[in-house]
């Protein structure tokens, strides 16, 4: 389900049984237990694993964390290390490459452009993994491959480290713009989680969202 780097569109082009289950979760695939929301679905687990660059422990992998953040917000100028790993293992796509134009060291400088194609499946999974009560696995009978979400403060802290450690440089302005955008998204996630703990819905009430933004600011 990863054709053209866009899982949902791949599912539409090749609507096999697994992809159908991915798009319409049954009650067996989505279970709530004591405030915990677990999705048991092979394609979704596989897609999130790729978003996380197949990392065994994404919480300790700066590139995996950055891949989730980049799925939701434009981070700016990326390091060579992230570009390499996100295009080789994740859903980032190389859209531009220019060789070095430095006269003295033509092989030492170059520019590569990458993008994360918009896809609602990837977006929903990125929203989910930013919720502490959310998780996804392949099978209801085993928890060996479960991926657990992390609380919002984890992602805000990691976003700051992404810039502090030079993994990304803001394209314009400073990192504050990116963090402000992430904050706005996370406020929207609060409202989405209230409607559906499995994070399958995108729509939120604009007035409630603005009210929450102002409330948190105060």
Coordinates of N, CA and C in Angstrom, one line a residue:
X1 N 0.8 -1.2 0.0 CA 0.0 0.0 0.0 C 0.9 1.3 0.0
X2 N 2.0 1.3 -0.7 CA 2.8 2.4 -0.7 C 3.1 3.0 -2.1
X3 N 2.3 2.7 -3.1 CA 2.5 3.1 -4.4 C 2.5 4.6 -4.6
X4 N 3.6 5.1 -5.3 CA 3.8 6.5 -5.5 C 4.0 7.2 -4.1
X5 N 4.3 6.5 -3.0 CA 4.4 7.2 -1.8 C 3.1 7.7 -1.2
X6 N 2.0 7.3 -1.7 CA 0.7 7.8 -1.2 C -0.2 6.6 -0.9
X7 N -0.2 6.1 0.3 CA -1.0 4.9 0.7 C -2.4 4.9 0.3
X8 N -3.1 6.0 0.6 CA -4.6 6.0 0.3 C -4.8 5.9 -1.2
X9 N -4.1 6.6 -2.0 CA -4.3 6.5 -3.5 C -3.9 5.1 -4.0
X10 N -2.9 4.5 -3.4 CA -2.5 3.2 -3.7 C -3.6 2.2 -3.4
X11 N -4.3 2.4 -2.3 CA -5.5 1.6 -2.0 C -6.6 1.7 -3.0
X12 N -6.8 2.9 -3.5 CA -7.8 3.1 -4.5 C -7.5 2.4 -5.8
X13 N -6.2 2.4 -6.1 CA -5.8 1.8 -7.4 C -5.8 0.3 -7.3
X14 N -5.4 -0.2 -6.1 CA -5.4 -1.6 -6.0 C -6.2 -2.0 -4.7
X15 N -7.5 -2.0 -4.9 CA -8.4 -2.2 -3.7 C -8.5 -3.7 -3.3
X16 N -7.3 -4.2 -2.8 CA -7.4 -5.6 -2.3 C -8.0 -5.6 -0.9
X17 N -8.1 -6.8 -0.3 CA -8.9 -6.9 0.9 C -8.2 -6.2 2.1
X18 N -6.9 -6.2 2.1 CA -6.2 -5.5 3.2 C -6.4 -4.0 3.1
X19 N -6.4 -3.5 1.9 CA -6.6 -2.0 1.7 C -8.0 -1.6 2.1
X20 N -8.9 -2.5 1.8 CA -10.3 -2.2 2.2 C -10.5 -2.1 3.7
X21 N -9.8 -3.0 4.4 CA -9.9 -3.0 5.8 C -9.1 -1.7 6.4
X22 N -8.1 -1.3 5.6 CA -7.4 -0.1 6.1 C -8.3 1.1 6.0
X23 N -9.1 1.2 5.0 CA -10.0 2.4 4.8 C -11.2 2.4 5.7
X24 N -11.7 1.2 6.0 CA -12.9 1.1 6.8 C -12.6 0.1 8.0
X25 N -12.2 0.7 9.1 CA -11.9 -0.2 10.3 C -13.1 -0.8 10.9
X26 N -13.1 -2.1 11.1 CA -14.2 -2.8 11.7 C -14.1 -2.6 13.3
X27 N -15.1 -3.1 14.0 CA -15.1 -3.0 15.4 C -14.0 -3.9 16.0
X28 N -13.6 -5.0 15.3 CA -12.6 -5.8 15.8 C -11.2 -5.2 15.6
X29 N -11.1 -4.3 14.6 CA -9.8 -3.7 14.3 C -9.5 -2.5 15.2
X30 N -10.6 -1.9 15.7 CA -10.4 -0.7 16.6 C -11.0 -1.0 17.9
X31 N -10.2 -1.1 18.9 CA -10.7 -1.4 20.3 C -10.3 -0.4 21.3
X32 N -11.2 0.0 22.1 CA -11.0 0.9 23.2 C -11.0 0.1 24.6
X33 N -10.0 0.3 25.4 CA -9.9 -0.4 26.7 C -9.4 0.6 27.7
X34 N -10.2 1.0 28.6 CA -9.8 1.9 29.7 C -9.1 3.1 29.2
X35 N -9.7 3.8 28.2 CA -9.2 5.0 27.7 C -8.0 4.9 26.8
X36 N -7.7 3.6 26.4 CA -6.6 3.4 25.5 C -7.2 2.9 24.1
X37 N -6.7 3.5 23.1 CA -7.3 3.3 21.7 C -6.3 2.5 20.9
X38 N -6.6 1.3 20.6 CA -5.7 0.4 19.8 C -6.3 0.1 18.5
X39 N -5.5 0.2 17.4 CA -5.9 -0.2 16.1 C -5.1 -1.4 15.7
X40 N -5.7 -2.5 15.3 CA -5.0 -3.7 14.9 C -5.3 -3.8 13.4
X41 N -4.3 -3.5 12.6 CA -4.5 -3.4 11.2 C -3.1 -3.6 10.5
X42 N -3.0 -4.6 9.7 CA -1.7 -4.8 9.0 C -1.2 -3.7 8.1
X43 N -2.0 -3.2 7.2 CA -1.5 -2.1 6.3 C -1.2 -0.9 7.1
X44 N -2.0 -0.5 8.1 CA -1.7 0.7 8.8 C -0.5 0.6 9.7
X45 N -0.2 -0.6 10.3 CA 1.0 -0.8 11.0 C 2.2 -0.7 10.1
X46 N 2.1 -1.3 8.9 CA 3.2 -1.2 7.9 C 3.5 0.2 7.5
X47 N 2.4 1.0 7.2 CA 2.6 2.3 6.8 C 3.2 3.2 7.9
X48 N 2.8 3.1 9.1 CA 3.4 3.9 10.2 C 4.8 3.4 10.4
X49 N 5.1 2.1 10.2 CA 6.5 1.7 10.4 C 7.4 2.4 9.4
X50 N 6.8 2.6 8.2 CA 7.6 3.2 7.1 C 7.8 4.7 7.4
X51 N 6.7 5.4 7.9 CA 6.8 6.8 8.3 C 7.9 6.9 9.4
X52 N 8.0 5.9 10.3 CA 9.0 5.9 11.3 C 10.4 5.4 10.9
X53 N 10.5 5.2 9.6 CA 11.8 4.8 9.0 C 12.2 3.4 9.5
X54 N 11.3 2.6 9.8 CA 11.5 1.2 10.3 C 12.4 1.2 11.6
X55 N 12.3 2.3 12.3 CA 13.1 2.4 13.6 C 12.5 1.4 14.7
X56 N 13.4 0.7 15.4 CA 12.9 -0.2 16.4 C 12.4 0.6 17.6
X57 N 13.0 1.8 17.9 CA 12.5 2.6 19.0 C 12.6 4.1 18.5
X58 N 11.5 4.5 17.9 CA 11.4 5.8 17.3 C 11.7 7.0 18.3
X59 N 11.4 6.7 19.6 CA 11.6 7.8 20.5 C 13.0 8.2 20.7
X60 N 13.9 7.3 20.3 CA 15.4 7.6 20.4 C 16.0 7.8 19.1
X61 N 15.2 7.9 18.0 CA 15.8 8.0 16.7 C 15.3 9.4 16.2
X62 N 16.3 10.3 16.1 CA 16.0 11.7 15.7 C 15.4 11.8 14.3
X63 N 15.8 10.9 13.4 CA 15.3 10.9 12.0 C 13.9 10.4 11.9
X64 N 13.6 9.4 12.7 CA 12.2 8.9 12.8 C 11.2 9.9 13.3
X65 N 11.7 10.6 14.4 CA 10.8 11.6 15.0 C 10.6 12.8 14.0
X66 N 11.7 13.2 13.3 CA 11.6 14.2 12.3 C 10.7 13.9 11.2
X67 N 10.7 12.6 10.8 CA 9.8 12.1 9.7 C 8.3 12.3 10.1
X68 N 8.0 12.0 11.3 CA 6.6 12.2 11.8 C 6.3 13.7 11.7
X69 N 7.2 14.5 12.3 CA 7.0 16.0 12.3 C 6.8 16.5 10.9
X70 N 7.7 16.1 10.0 CA 7.7 16.6 8.6 C 6.4 16.1 7.9
X71 N 5.8 15.1 8.3 CA 4.5 14.6 7.7 C 3.4 15.6 8.0
X72 N 3.6 16.4 9.1 CA 2.5 17.3 9.6 C 2.8 18.8 9.3
X73 N 4.1 19.1 9.4 CA 4.4 20.5 9.3 C 5.7 20.7 8.5
X74 N 5.8 21.8 7.7 CA 7.0 22.0 6.9 C 8.2 22.5 7.8
X75 N 9.2 21.7 7.9 CA 10.3 22.0 8.8 C 11.4 22.9 8.3
X76 N 11.6 22.9 7.0 CA 12.6 23.8 6.4 C 13.7 23.0 5.7
X77 N 14.9 23.5 5.9 CA 16.1 22.9 5.2 C 16.6 21.7 6.0
X78 N 16.6 20.6 5.3 CA 17.0 19.3 6.0 C 18.4 19.0 5.8
X79 N 18.9 18.2 6.8 CA 20.3 17.7 6.7 C 20.4 16.6 5.6
X80 N 21.6 16.3 5.2 CA 21.8 15.3 4.2 C 21.4 13.9 4.8
X81 N 21.7 13.7 6.1 CA 21.4 12.4 6.7 C 19.9 12.2 6.7
X82 N 19.1 13.2 7.0 CA 17.6 13.0 7.0 C 17.1 12.8 5.6
X83 N 17.6 13.6 4.6 CA 17.1 13.4 3.2 C 17.4 12.0 2.8
X84 N 18.6 11.5 3.1 CA 18.9 10.1 2.6 C 18.0 9.1 3.2
X85 N 17.8 9.1 4.5 CA 17.0 8.1 5.2 C 15.5 8.2 4.9
X86 N 15.0 9.5 4.8 CA 13.6 9.6 4.6 C 13.2 9.3 3.2
X87 N 14.1 9.4 2.2 CA 13.7 9.0 0.9 C 13.9 7.5 0.7
X88 N 14.9 6.9 1.3 CA 15.2 5.5 1.2 C 14.3 4.6 2.0
X89 N 13.9 5.1 3.2 CA 13.1 4.2 4.0 C 11.7 4.8 4.3
X90 N 11.4 6.1 4.1 CA 10.2 6.7 4.4 C 9.4 7.0 3.2
X91 N 8.4 8.0 3.3 CA 7.6 8.4 2.2 C 8.0 9.7 1.6
X92 N 9.2 10.3 2.0 CA 9.6 11.5 1.4 C 10.0 11.2 -0.1
X93 N 9.8 12.1 -1.0 CA 10.1 11.9 -2.4 C 11.1 13.0 -2.9
X94 N 12.1 12.6 -3.6 CA 13.1 13.5 -4.2 C 12.5 14.2 -5.3
X95 N 12.4 15.5 -5.3 CA 11.7 16.3 -6.4 C 12.7 17.2 -7.1
X96 N 13.9 17.4 -6.6 CA 14.9 18.2 -7.2 C 16.3 17.9 -6.8
X97 N 17.2 18.0 -7.7 CA 18.6 17.8 -7.3 C 19.5 18.6 -8.2
X98 N 20.4 19.4 -7.6 CA 21.3 20.1 -8.4 C 22.7 19.9 -7.8
X99 N 23.7 19.6 -8.7 CA 25.0 19.3 -8.3 C 25.7 20.6 -7.8
X100 N 26.9 20.4 -7.2 CA 27.6 21.6 -6.6 C 28.0 22.6 -7.6
X101 N 27.8 23.9 -7.3 CA 28.1 25.0 -8.2 C 29.3 25.8 -7.6
X102 N 29.9 25.3 -6.6 CA 31.0 26.0 -6.0 C 32.2 25.8 -6.9
X103 N 32.8 26.9 -7.3 CA 33.9 26.8 -8.3 C 35.1 26.0 -7.8
X104 N 35.5 26.3 -6.5 CA 36.7 25.6 -6.0 C 36.5 24.2 -5.6
X105 N 35.2 23.9 -5.1 CA 34.9 22.6 -4.6 C 33.6 22.1 -5.2
X106 N 33.5 21.8 -6.5 CA 32.3 21.5 -7.2 C 31.6 20.3 -6.6
X107 N 32.3 19.3 -6.0 CA 31.7 18.1 -5.5 C 31.3 18.2 -4.1
X108 N 31.6 19.3 -3.4 CA 31.3 19.4 -2.0 C 29.9 20.1 -1.7
X109 N 29.3 20.7 -2.7 CA 28.1 21.4 -2.5 C 27.0 21.0 -3.5
X110 N 25.8 20.8 -3.0 CA 24.7 20.5 -3.8 C 23.4 20.8 -3.1
X111 N 22.3 20.7 -3.9 CA 21.0 21.0 -3.3 C 20.0 19.9 -3.7
X112 N 19.3 19.4 -2.7 CA 18.3 18.3 -3.0 C 17.0 18.8 -2.4
X113 N 16.0 18.7 -3.2 CA 14.6 19.0 -2.7 C 13.8 17.8 -2.5
X114 N 13.1 17.7 -1.3 CA 12.3 16.6 -1.0 C 10.9 17.1 -0.6
X115 N 9.9 16.2 -0.7 CA 8.6 16.6 -0.3 C 7.9 15.4 0.3
X116 N 6.9 15.6 1.2 CA 6.1 14.6 1.7 C 4.7 14.7 1.0
X117 N 4.4 13.9 0.0 CA 3.1 14.1 -0.7 C 1.9 14.0 0.3
X118 N 0.9 14.9 0.1 CA -0.2 14.9 1.0 C -1.0 13.6 0.9
X119 N -1.3 13.0 2.0 CA -2.0 11.7 2.0 C -2.8 11.6 3.3
X120 N -4.1 11.5 3.3 CA -4.9 11.4 4.6 C -4.5 10.2 5.5
X121 N -4.1 9.1 4.9 CA -3.7 8.0 5.8 C -2.5 8.3 6.6
X122 N -1.4 8.8 5.9 CA -0.2 9.2 6.6 C -0.5 10.3 7.6
X123 N -1.4 11.3 7.3 CA -1.7 12.4 8.2 C -2.4 11.8 9.4
X124 N -3.4 10.9 9.2 CA -4.1 10.4 10.4 C -3.2 9.6 11.3
X125 N -2.2 8.8 10.7 CA -1.3 8.0 11.5 C -0.3 9.0 12.3
X126 N 0.1 10.0 11.7 CA 0.9 11.0 12.3 C 0.2 11.7 13.5
X127 N -1.1 12.0 13.3 CA -1.9 12.5 14.4 C -2.0 11.5 15.5
X128 N -2.2 10.3 15.1 CA -2.4 9.2 16.2 C -1.2 9.0 17.0
X129 N 0.0 9.0 16.4 CA 1.2 8.7 17.1 C 1.6 9.9 18.0
X130 N 0.9 11.0 17.9 CA 1.1 12.1 18.8 C 0.1 12.1 19.9
X131 N -0.5 11.0 20.1 CA -1.5 10.8 21.3 C -1.0 9.7 22.2
X132 N -0.8 10.0 23.4 CA -0.3 9.0 24.4 C -1.2 7.7 24.5
X133 N -2.5 7.9 24.3 CA -3.4 6.8 24.5 C -3.7 6.0 23.3
X134 N -3.0 6.3 22.2 CA -3.2 5.7 20.9 C -2.1 4.7 20.6
X135 N -2.4 3.6 19.9 CA -1.4 2.6 19.4 C -1.9 1.9 18.2
X136 N -1.0 1.3 17.5 CA -1.4 0.5 16.3 C -0.5 -0.8 16.3
X137 N -1.1 -1.9 15.9 CA -0.4 -3.2 15.8 C -0.9 -4.0 14.6
X138 N -0.3 -5.1 14.3 CA -0.7 -5.9 13.2 C -1.8 -6.9 13.6
X139 N -1.7 -7.4 14.8 CA -2.6 -8.5 15.2 C -3.2 -8.3 16.6
X140 N -4.4 -8.7 16.7 CA -5.0 -8.7 18.1 C -4.5 -9.7 19.0
X141 N -3.8 -10.7 18.5 CA -3.3 -11.8 19.3 C -1.9 -11.6 19.8
X142 N -1.2 -10.5 19.4 CA 0.1 -10.3 19.8 C 0.4 -8.8 19.9
X143 N 1.2 -8.4 20.9 CA 1.6 -7.0 21.1 C 3.1 -6.8 20.8
X144 N 3.7 -7.8 20.1 CA 5.1 -7.7 19.8 C 5.5 -6.6 18.9
X145 N 4.6 -6.2 18.0 CA 4.9 -5.2 17.0 C 4.1 -3.9 17.2
X146 N 3.6 -3.7 18.4 CA 2.8 -2.5 18.7 C 3.6 -1.3 18.7
X147 N 3.0 -0.2 18.1 CA 3.7 1.1 18.1 C 2.8 2.0 19.0
X148 N 3.3 2.5 20.0 CA 2.6 3.4 21.0 C 2.8 4.8 20.7
X149 N 1.8 5.6 20.8 CA 1.9 7.1 20.6 C 2.6 7.7 21.8
X150 N 3.0 8.9 21.7 CA 3.7 9.7 22.7 C 2.9 11.0 23.0
X151 N 3.0 11.5 24.2 CA 2.2 12.7 24.6 C 2.7 13.9 23.8
X152 N 1.9 14.9 23.7 CA 2.2 16.1 22.9 C 3.5 16.8 23.4
X153 N 3.8 16.8 24.7 CA 5.0 17.5 25.2 C 6.2 16.8 24.6
X154 N 6.2 15.5 24.4 CA 7.3 14.8 23.8 C 7.6 15.3 22.4
X155 N 6.6 15.5 21.6 CA 6.8 16.0 20.2 C 7.3 17.5 20.2
X156 N 6.7 18.3 21.1 CA 7.2 19.7 21.1 C 8.7 19.7 21.5
X157 N 9.0 18.9 22.5 CA 10.4 18.9 23.0 C 11.3 18.4 21.9
X158 N 10.9 17.4 21.2 CA 11.7 16.8 20.1 C 11.8 17.8 18.9
X159 N 10.8 18.5 18.7 CA 10.8 19.5 17.6 C 11.9 20.6 17.9
X160 N 12.0 21.0 19.1 CA 13.0 21.9 19.5 C 14.4 21.3 19.3
X161 N 14.6 20.0 19.6 CA 15.9 19.4 19.5 C 16.3 19.2 18.0
X162 N 15.3 19.0 17.2 CA 15.6 18.8 15.7 C 16.3 20.1 15.2
X163 N 15.9 21.2 15.7 CA 16.6 22.5 15.2 C 17.9 22.7 16.0
X164 N 17.9 22.5 17.3 CA 19.0 22.7 18.1 C 20.2 21.9 17.7
X165 N 19.9 20.7 17.2 CA 21.0 19.7 16.8 C 21.3 19.8 15.3
X166 N 20.7 20.8 14.6 CA 21.0 21.0 13.2 C 20.5 20.0 12.2
X167 N 19.5 19.2 12.6 CA 18.9 18.3 11.7 C 18.1 19.0 10.6
X168 N 17.5 20.2 11.0 CA 16.8 21.1 10.2 C 17.2 22.5 10.4
X169 N 17.1 23.3 9.4 CA 17.2 24.8 9.6 C 16.0 25.4 9.0
X170 N 15.4 26.4 9.7 CA 14.2 27.0 9.2 C 14.4 27.6 7.8
X171 N 13.5 27.4 6.9 CA 13.6 28.0 5.5 C 13.4 29.5 5.6
X172 N 12.6 30.0 6.5 CA 12.4 31.4 6.7 C 12.2 31.7 8.2
X173 N 12.5 32.9 8.5 CA 12.3 33.3 10.0 C 13.1 32.4 10.9
X174 N 12.5 31.8 11.9 CA 13.2 31.0 12.8 C 12.3 29.8 13.2
X175 N 12.9 29.0 14.1 CA 12.2 27.8 14.5 C 10.9 28.1 15.3
X176 N 10.7 29.3 15.8 CA 9.5 29.7 16.4 C 8.3 29.6 15.6
X177 N 8.4 29.8 14.3 CA 7.3 29.7 13.4 C 6.8 28.2 13.3
X178 N 7.8 27.4 13.2 CA 7.5 25.9 13.1 C 6.8 25.4 14.4
X179 N 7.4 25.9 15.5 CA 6.8 25.4 16.8 C 5.4 26.0 17.0
X180 N 5.2 27.2 16.5 CA 3.8 27.8 16.6 C 2.8 27.1 15.8
X181 N 3.3 26.6 14.6 CA 2.4 25.9 13.7 C 2.1 24.5 14.4
X182 N 3.1 23.9 14.9 CA 2.9 22.6 15.6 C 1.9 22.7 16.8
X183 N 2.1 23.8 17.5 CA 1.1 24.1 18.6 C -0.3 24.2 18.1
X184 N -0.5 24.9 17.0 CA -1.9 25.0 16.5 C -2.4 23.7 16.0
X185 N -1.6 22.8 15.5 CA -2.0 21.5 15.1 C -2.4 20.6 16.3
X186 N -1.6 20.7 17.3 CA -1.8 19.9 18.5 C -3.1 20.4 19.2
X187 N -3.4 21.7 19.2 CA -4.7 22.1 19.7 C -5.8 21.5 19.0
X188 N -5.7 21.4 17.7 CA -6.7 20.8 16.8 C -6.8 19.3 17.2
X189 N -5.7 18.7 17.5 CA -5.7 17.3 17.9 C -6.5 17.0 19.2
X190 N -6.4 18.0 20.1 CA -7.2 17.8 21.3 C -8.7 17.7 21.0
X191 N -9.1 18.5 20.1 CA -10.6 18.5 19.7 C -10.9 17.2 18.9
X192 N -9.9 16.8 18.1 CA -10.1 15.5 17.3 C -10.2 14.3 18.2
X193 N -9.4 14.3 19.2 CA -9.3 13.2 20.2 C -10.6 13.1 21.0
X194 N -11.2 14.3 21.3 CA -12.5 14.3 22.0 C -13.6 13.7 21.1
X195 N -13.5 13.8 19.8 CA -14.6 13.3 18.9 C -14.3 11.8 18.6
X196 N -13.0 11.4 18.5 CA -12.7 10.1 18.1 C -11.3 9.8 18.6
X197 N -11.2 8.9 19.6 CA -9.9 8.6 20.2 C -9.0 7.8 19.3
X198 N -9.5 7.3 18.2 CA -8.7 6.6 17.2 C -8.1 7.5 16.2
X199 N -8.4 8.8 16.3 CA -7.9 9.9 15.5 C -8.1 9.6 14.0
X200 N -9.4 9.3 13.6 CA -9.7 9.0 12.2 C -10.5 10.2 11.6
X201 N -10.7 11.2 12.3 CA -11.5 12.4 11.8 C -10.6 13.6 11.8
X202 N -10.8 14.4 10.7 CA -10.0 15.6 10.5 C -10.8 16.9 10.9
X203 N -12.1 16.8 10.7 CA -12.9 18.0 10.9 C -12.9 18.5 12.3
X204 N -12.8 19.7 12.6 CA -13.0 20.3 13.9 C -13.8 21.6 13.8
X205 N -14.4 22.0 14.9 CA -15.2 23.2 14.9 C -14.2 24.4 15.0
X206 N -14.3 25.3 14.1 CA -13.3 26.4 14.0 C -13.4 27.3 15.3
X207 N -14.6 27.6 15.8 CA -14.8 28.4 16.9 C -14.2 27.8 18.2
X208 N -14.4 26.4 18.3 CA -13.8 25.7 19.4 C -12.3 25.7 19.4
X209 N -11.8 25.6 18.2 CA -10.3 25.6 18.0 C -9.7 26.9 18.4
X210 N -10.3 28.0 17.9 CA -9.8 29.4 18.2 C -9.9 29.6 19.7
X211 N -11.0 29.2 20.3 CA -11.2 29.3 21.8 C -10.1 28.6 22.5
X212 N -9.8 27.4 22.1 CA -8.7 26.6 22.7 C -7.4 27.3 22.6
X213 N -7.1 27.8 21.4 CA -5.8 28.5 21.2 C -5.7 29.7 22.2
X214 N -6.8 30.5 22.3 CA -6.7 31.6 23.2 C -6.7 31.2 24.7
X215 N -7.4 30.1 25.0 CA -7.4 29.6 26.4 C -6.0 29.2 26.8
X216 N -5.3 28.4 25.9 CA -4.0 27.9 26.2 C -3.0 29.1 26.3
X217 N -3.2 30.1 25.5 CA -2.3 31.2 25.5 C -2.4 32.0 26.8
X218 N -3.6 32.1 27.3 CA -3.8 32.8 28.6 C -3.3 32.0 29.8

